[in-house]
Short mmCIF file of C-alpha atoms in Angstrom, two decimals:
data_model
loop_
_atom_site.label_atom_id
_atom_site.label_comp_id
_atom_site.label_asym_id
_atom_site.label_seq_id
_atom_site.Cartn_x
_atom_site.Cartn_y
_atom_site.Cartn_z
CA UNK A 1106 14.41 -15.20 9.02
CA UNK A 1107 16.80 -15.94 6.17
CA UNK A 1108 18.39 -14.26 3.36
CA UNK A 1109 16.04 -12.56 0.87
CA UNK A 1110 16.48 -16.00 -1.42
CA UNK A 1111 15.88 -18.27 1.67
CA UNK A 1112 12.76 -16.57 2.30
CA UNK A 1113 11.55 -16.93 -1.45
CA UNK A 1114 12.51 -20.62 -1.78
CA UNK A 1115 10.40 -21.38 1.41
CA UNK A 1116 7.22 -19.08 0.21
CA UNK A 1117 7.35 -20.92 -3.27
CA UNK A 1118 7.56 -24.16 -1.36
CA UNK A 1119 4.31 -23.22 0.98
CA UNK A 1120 2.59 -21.92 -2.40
CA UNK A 1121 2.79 -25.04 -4.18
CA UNK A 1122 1.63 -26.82 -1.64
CA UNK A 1123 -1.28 -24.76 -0.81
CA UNK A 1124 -5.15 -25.71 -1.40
CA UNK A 1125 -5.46 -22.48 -2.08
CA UNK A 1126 -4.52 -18.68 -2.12
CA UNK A 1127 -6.12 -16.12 -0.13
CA UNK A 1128 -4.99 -12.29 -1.28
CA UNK A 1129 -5.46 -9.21 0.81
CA UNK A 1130 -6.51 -7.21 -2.31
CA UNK A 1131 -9.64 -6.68 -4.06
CA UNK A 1132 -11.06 -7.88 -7.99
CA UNK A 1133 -12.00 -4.79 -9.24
CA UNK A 1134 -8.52 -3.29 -8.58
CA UNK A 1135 -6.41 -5.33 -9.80
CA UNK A 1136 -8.70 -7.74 -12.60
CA UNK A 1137 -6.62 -8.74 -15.00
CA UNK A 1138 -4.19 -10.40 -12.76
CA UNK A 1139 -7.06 -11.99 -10.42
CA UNK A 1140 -8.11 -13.71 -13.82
CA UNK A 1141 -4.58 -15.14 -14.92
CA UNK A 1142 -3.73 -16.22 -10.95
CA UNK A 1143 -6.96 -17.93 -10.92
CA UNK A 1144 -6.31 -19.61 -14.01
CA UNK A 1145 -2.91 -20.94 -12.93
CA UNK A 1146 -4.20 -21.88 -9.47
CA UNK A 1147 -7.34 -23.68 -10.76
CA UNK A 1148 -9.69 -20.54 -9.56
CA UNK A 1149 -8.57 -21.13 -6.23
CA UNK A 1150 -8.08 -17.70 -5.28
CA UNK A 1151 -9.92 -15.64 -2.96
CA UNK A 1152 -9.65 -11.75 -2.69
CA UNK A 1153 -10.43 -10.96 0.74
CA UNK A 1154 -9.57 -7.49 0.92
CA UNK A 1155 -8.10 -4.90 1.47
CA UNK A 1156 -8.14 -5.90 5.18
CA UNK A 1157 -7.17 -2.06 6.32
CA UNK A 1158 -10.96 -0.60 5.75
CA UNK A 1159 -12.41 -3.22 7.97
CA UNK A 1160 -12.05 -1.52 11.08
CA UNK A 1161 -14.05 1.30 11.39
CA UNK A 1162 -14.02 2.29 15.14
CA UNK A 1163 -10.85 4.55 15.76
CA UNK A 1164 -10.35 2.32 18.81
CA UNK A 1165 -10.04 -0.87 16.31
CA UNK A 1166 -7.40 1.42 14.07
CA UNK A 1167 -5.32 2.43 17.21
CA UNK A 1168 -5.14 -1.30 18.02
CA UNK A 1169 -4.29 -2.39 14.48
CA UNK A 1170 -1.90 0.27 13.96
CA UNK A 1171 -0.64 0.18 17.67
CA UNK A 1172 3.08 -2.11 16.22
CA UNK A 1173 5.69 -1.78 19.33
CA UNK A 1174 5.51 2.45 19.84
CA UNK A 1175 2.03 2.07 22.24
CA UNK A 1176 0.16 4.31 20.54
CA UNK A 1177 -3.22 4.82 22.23
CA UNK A 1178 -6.99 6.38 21.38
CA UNK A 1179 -5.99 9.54 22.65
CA UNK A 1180 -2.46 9.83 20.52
CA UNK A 1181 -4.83 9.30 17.83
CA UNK A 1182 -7.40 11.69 18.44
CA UNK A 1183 -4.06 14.31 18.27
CA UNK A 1184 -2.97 13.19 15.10
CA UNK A 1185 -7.11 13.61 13.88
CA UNK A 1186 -6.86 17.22 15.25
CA UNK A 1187 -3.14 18.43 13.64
CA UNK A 1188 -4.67 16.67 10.57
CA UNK A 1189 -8.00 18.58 10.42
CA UNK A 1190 -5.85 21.81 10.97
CA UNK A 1191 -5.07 21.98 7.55
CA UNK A 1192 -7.13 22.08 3.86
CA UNK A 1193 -8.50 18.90 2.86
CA UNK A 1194 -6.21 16.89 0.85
CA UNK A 1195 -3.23 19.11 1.58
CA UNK A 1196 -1.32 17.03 4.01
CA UNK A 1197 1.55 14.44 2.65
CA UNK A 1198 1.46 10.84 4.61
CA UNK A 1199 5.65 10.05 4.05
CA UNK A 1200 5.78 6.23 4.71
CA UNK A 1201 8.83 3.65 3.41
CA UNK A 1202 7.43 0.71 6.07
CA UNK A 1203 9.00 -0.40 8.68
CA UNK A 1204 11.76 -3.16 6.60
CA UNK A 1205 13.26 -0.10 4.94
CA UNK A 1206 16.88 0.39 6.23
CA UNK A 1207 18.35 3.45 4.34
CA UNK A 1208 21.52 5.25 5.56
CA UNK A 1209 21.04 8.09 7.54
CA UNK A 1210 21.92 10.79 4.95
CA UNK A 1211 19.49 8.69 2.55
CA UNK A 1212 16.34 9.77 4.85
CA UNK A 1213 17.91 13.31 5.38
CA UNK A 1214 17.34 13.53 1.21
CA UNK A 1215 13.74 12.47 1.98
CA UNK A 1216 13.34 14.83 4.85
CA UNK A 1217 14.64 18.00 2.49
CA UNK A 1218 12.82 16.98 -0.09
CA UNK A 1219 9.45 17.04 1.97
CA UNK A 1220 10.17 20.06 3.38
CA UNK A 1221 11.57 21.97 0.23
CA UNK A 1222 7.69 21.01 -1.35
CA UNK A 1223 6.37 23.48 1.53
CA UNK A 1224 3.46 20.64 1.90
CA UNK A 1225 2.37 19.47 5.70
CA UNK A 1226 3.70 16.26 6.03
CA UNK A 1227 3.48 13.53 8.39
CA UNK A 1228 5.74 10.92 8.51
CA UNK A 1229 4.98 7.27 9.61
CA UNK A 1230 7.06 4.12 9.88
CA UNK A 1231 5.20 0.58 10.03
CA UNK A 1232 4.33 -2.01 7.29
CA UNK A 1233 1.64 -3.52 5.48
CA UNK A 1234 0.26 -2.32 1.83
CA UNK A 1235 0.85 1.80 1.68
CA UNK A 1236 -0.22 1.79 -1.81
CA UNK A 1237 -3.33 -0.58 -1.03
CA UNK A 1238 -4.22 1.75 1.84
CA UNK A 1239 -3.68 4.72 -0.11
CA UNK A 1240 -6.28 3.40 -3.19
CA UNK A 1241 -8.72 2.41 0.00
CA UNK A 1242 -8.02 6.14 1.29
CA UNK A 1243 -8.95 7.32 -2.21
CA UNK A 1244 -6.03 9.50 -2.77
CA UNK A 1245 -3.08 9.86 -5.59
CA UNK A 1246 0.48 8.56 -4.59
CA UNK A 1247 3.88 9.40 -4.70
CA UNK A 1248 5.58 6.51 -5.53
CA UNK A 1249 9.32 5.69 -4.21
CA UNK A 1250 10.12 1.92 -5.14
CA UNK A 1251 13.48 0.66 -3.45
CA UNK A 1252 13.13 -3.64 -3.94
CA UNK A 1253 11.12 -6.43 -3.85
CA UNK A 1254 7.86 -6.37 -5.86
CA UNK A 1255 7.53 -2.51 -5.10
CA UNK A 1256 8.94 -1.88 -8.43
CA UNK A 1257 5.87 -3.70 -10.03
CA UNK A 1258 3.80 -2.08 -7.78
CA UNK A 1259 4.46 1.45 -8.87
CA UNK A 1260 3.62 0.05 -12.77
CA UNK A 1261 0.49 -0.78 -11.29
CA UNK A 1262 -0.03 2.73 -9.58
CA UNK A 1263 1.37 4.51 -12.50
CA UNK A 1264 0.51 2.91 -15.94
CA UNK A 1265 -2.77 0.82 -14.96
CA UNK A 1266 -4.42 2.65 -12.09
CA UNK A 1267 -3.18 5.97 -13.13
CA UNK A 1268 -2.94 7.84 -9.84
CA UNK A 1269 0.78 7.96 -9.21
CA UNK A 1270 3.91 10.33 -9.71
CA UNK A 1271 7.38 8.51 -9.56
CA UNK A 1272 10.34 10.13 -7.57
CA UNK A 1273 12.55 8.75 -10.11
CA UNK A 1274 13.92 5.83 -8.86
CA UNK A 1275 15.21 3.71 -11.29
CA UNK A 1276 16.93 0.87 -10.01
CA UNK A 1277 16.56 -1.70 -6.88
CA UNK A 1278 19.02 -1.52 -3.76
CA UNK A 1279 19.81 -4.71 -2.43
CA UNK A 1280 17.81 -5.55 0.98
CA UNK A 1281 20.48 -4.77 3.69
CA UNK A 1282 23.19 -2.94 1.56
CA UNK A 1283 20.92 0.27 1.52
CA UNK A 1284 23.68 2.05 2.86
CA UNK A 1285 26.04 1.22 -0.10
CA UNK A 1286 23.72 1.31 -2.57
CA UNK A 1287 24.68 5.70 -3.27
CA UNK A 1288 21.93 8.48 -3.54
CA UNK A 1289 18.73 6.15 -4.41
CA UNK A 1290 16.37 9.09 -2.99
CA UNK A 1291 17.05 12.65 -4.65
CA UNK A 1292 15.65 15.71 -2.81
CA UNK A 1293 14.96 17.68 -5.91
CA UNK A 1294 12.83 14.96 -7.27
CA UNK A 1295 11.31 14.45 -3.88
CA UNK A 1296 10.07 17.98 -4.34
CA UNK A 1297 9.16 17.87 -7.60
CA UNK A 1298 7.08 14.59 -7.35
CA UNK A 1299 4.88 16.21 -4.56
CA UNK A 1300 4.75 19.20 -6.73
CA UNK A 1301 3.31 16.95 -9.78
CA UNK A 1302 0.89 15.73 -7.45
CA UNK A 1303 -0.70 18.28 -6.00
CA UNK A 1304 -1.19 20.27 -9.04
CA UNK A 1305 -4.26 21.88 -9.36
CA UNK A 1306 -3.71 21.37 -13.30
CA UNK A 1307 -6.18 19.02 -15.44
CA UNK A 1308 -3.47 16.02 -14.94
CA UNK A 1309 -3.97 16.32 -10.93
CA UNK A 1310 -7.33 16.52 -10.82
CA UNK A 1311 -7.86 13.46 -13.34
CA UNK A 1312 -5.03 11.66 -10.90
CA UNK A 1313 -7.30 12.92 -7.99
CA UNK A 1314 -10.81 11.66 -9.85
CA UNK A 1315 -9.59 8.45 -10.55
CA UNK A 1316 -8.23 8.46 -6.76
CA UNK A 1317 -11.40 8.86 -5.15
CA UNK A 1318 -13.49 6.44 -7.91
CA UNK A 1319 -11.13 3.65 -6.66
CA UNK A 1320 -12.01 4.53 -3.02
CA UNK A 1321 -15.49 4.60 -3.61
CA UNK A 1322 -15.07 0.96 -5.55
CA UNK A 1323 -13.06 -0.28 -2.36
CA UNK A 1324 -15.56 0.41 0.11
CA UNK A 1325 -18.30 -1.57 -2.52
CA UNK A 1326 -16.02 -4.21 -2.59
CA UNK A 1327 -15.82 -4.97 1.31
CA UNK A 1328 -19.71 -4.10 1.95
CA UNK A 1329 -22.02 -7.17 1.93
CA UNK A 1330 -23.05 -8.53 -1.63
CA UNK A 1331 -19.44 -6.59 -2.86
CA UNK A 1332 -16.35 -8.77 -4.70
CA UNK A 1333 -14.28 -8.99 -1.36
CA UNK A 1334 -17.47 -10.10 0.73
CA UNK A 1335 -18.51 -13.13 -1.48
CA UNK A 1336 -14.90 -14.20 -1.80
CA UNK A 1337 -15.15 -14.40 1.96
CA UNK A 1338 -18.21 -16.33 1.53
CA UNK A 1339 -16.83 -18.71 -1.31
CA UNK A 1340 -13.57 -18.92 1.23
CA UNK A 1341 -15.80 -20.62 4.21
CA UNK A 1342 -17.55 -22.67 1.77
CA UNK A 1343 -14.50 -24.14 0.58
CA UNK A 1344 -12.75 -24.66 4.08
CA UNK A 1345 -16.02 -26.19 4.91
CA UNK A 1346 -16.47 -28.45 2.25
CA UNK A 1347 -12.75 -29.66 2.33
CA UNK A 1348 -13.07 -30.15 6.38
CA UNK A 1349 -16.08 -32.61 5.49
CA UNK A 1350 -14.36 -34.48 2.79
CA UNK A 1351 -11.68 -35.44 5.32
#
């Protein structure tokens, strides 16, 4: 796999040498950026996505979700039922994906900090886009940045989408030093984030409002005639007409 630079060098390299760019996101959510990407790639650039609302069956989940732990329909159908055991909207989804390496004593903080917010949690480890999923989901986030692009990704969350509360983290750890990178992840400020967000003050309910408009806006975008569907369209077009020119 590489170091964290090895792996950028070689995704640059693959970039640049591209036809084109296909992004698991979706226009509406992220416009702004769409418009200056497509500018610097020559409007090649197709937002497909996201990908995570287009399985519907819970069979189709449990097999995208299913990673290396075997999860299967009826596992799911448990996790449905402690889930609908509580209010609506009450339950805290605690994912850092599945790359995330922190020492021991750094998920302990976590783990305190869940539990001191007297929330129902449930905690999940796997990949992919949590704060995608979470803005196809239609609910606020907590946001816990550690590396990477994460950082810009709780900006987005925060200042553009407006749906997020911060734990507080304020500067990166270094991919595979986690463990000597000192107390990243607070408990008190995991408490007081999940506090924040599930306020029942005008704040929270504007952060959940704006949630649930974004959610409604995803599942436009995926339906037929929505942004994500004709860039799907505009995709096969261009694969087709670059097969024929060959």
């Amino acid at each position: 796999m590489g170091t964290p630079a090895d792996i950028t060098s070689r995704d640059e390299a693959t970039e640049q040498s591209a036809d084109g760019i296909v992004v698991n996101t979706f226009e509406e959510l992220e416009a702004e950026y769409v418009k200056e990407y497509r500018r610097a790639k020559g409007d090649k650039v197709w937002c497909i996505g996201p990908i995570s609302t287009c399985n519907k069956l819970n069979t189709d989940k449990v097999e995208r979700c299913r990673g290396e732990n075997g999860s299967t329909v009826n596992d799911y159908e448990q996790y449905l039922k402690w889930l609908d055991s509580w209010e609506p909207g009450s339950v805290i989804c605690s994912c850092l994906g599945s790359i995330c390496d922190l020492a021991t004593w750094q998920l302990l903080e976590l783990g305190l900090g869940l539990e001191a917010s007297s929330q129902p949690f449930i905690w999940v480890i796997r990949g992919g886009e949590r704060s995608q999923e979470g803005v196809s989901a239609g609910v606020p986030l907590v946001t816990c940045p550690l590396y990477a692009e994460q950082f810009y990704n709780e900006k987005l969350v925060m200042q553009v989408l407006g749906i997020g509360v911060s734990v507080g983290i304020e500067a990166a750890v270094t991919w595979g030093l986690e463990d000597k990178s000192g107390l990243v992840i607070k408990r008190e400020k995991v408490k007081e984030a999940i506090e924040k967000l599930m306020d029942r003050g005008k704040q929270g309910e504007k952060r959940r409002n704006r949630a649930r408009q974004l959610g409604e806006i995803t599942n436009r975008a995926i339906g037929v005639g929505g942004s994500s569907h004709r860039n799907i369209e505009m995709l096969i077009e261009f694969v087709i007409q670059k097969t024929r020119g060959q």
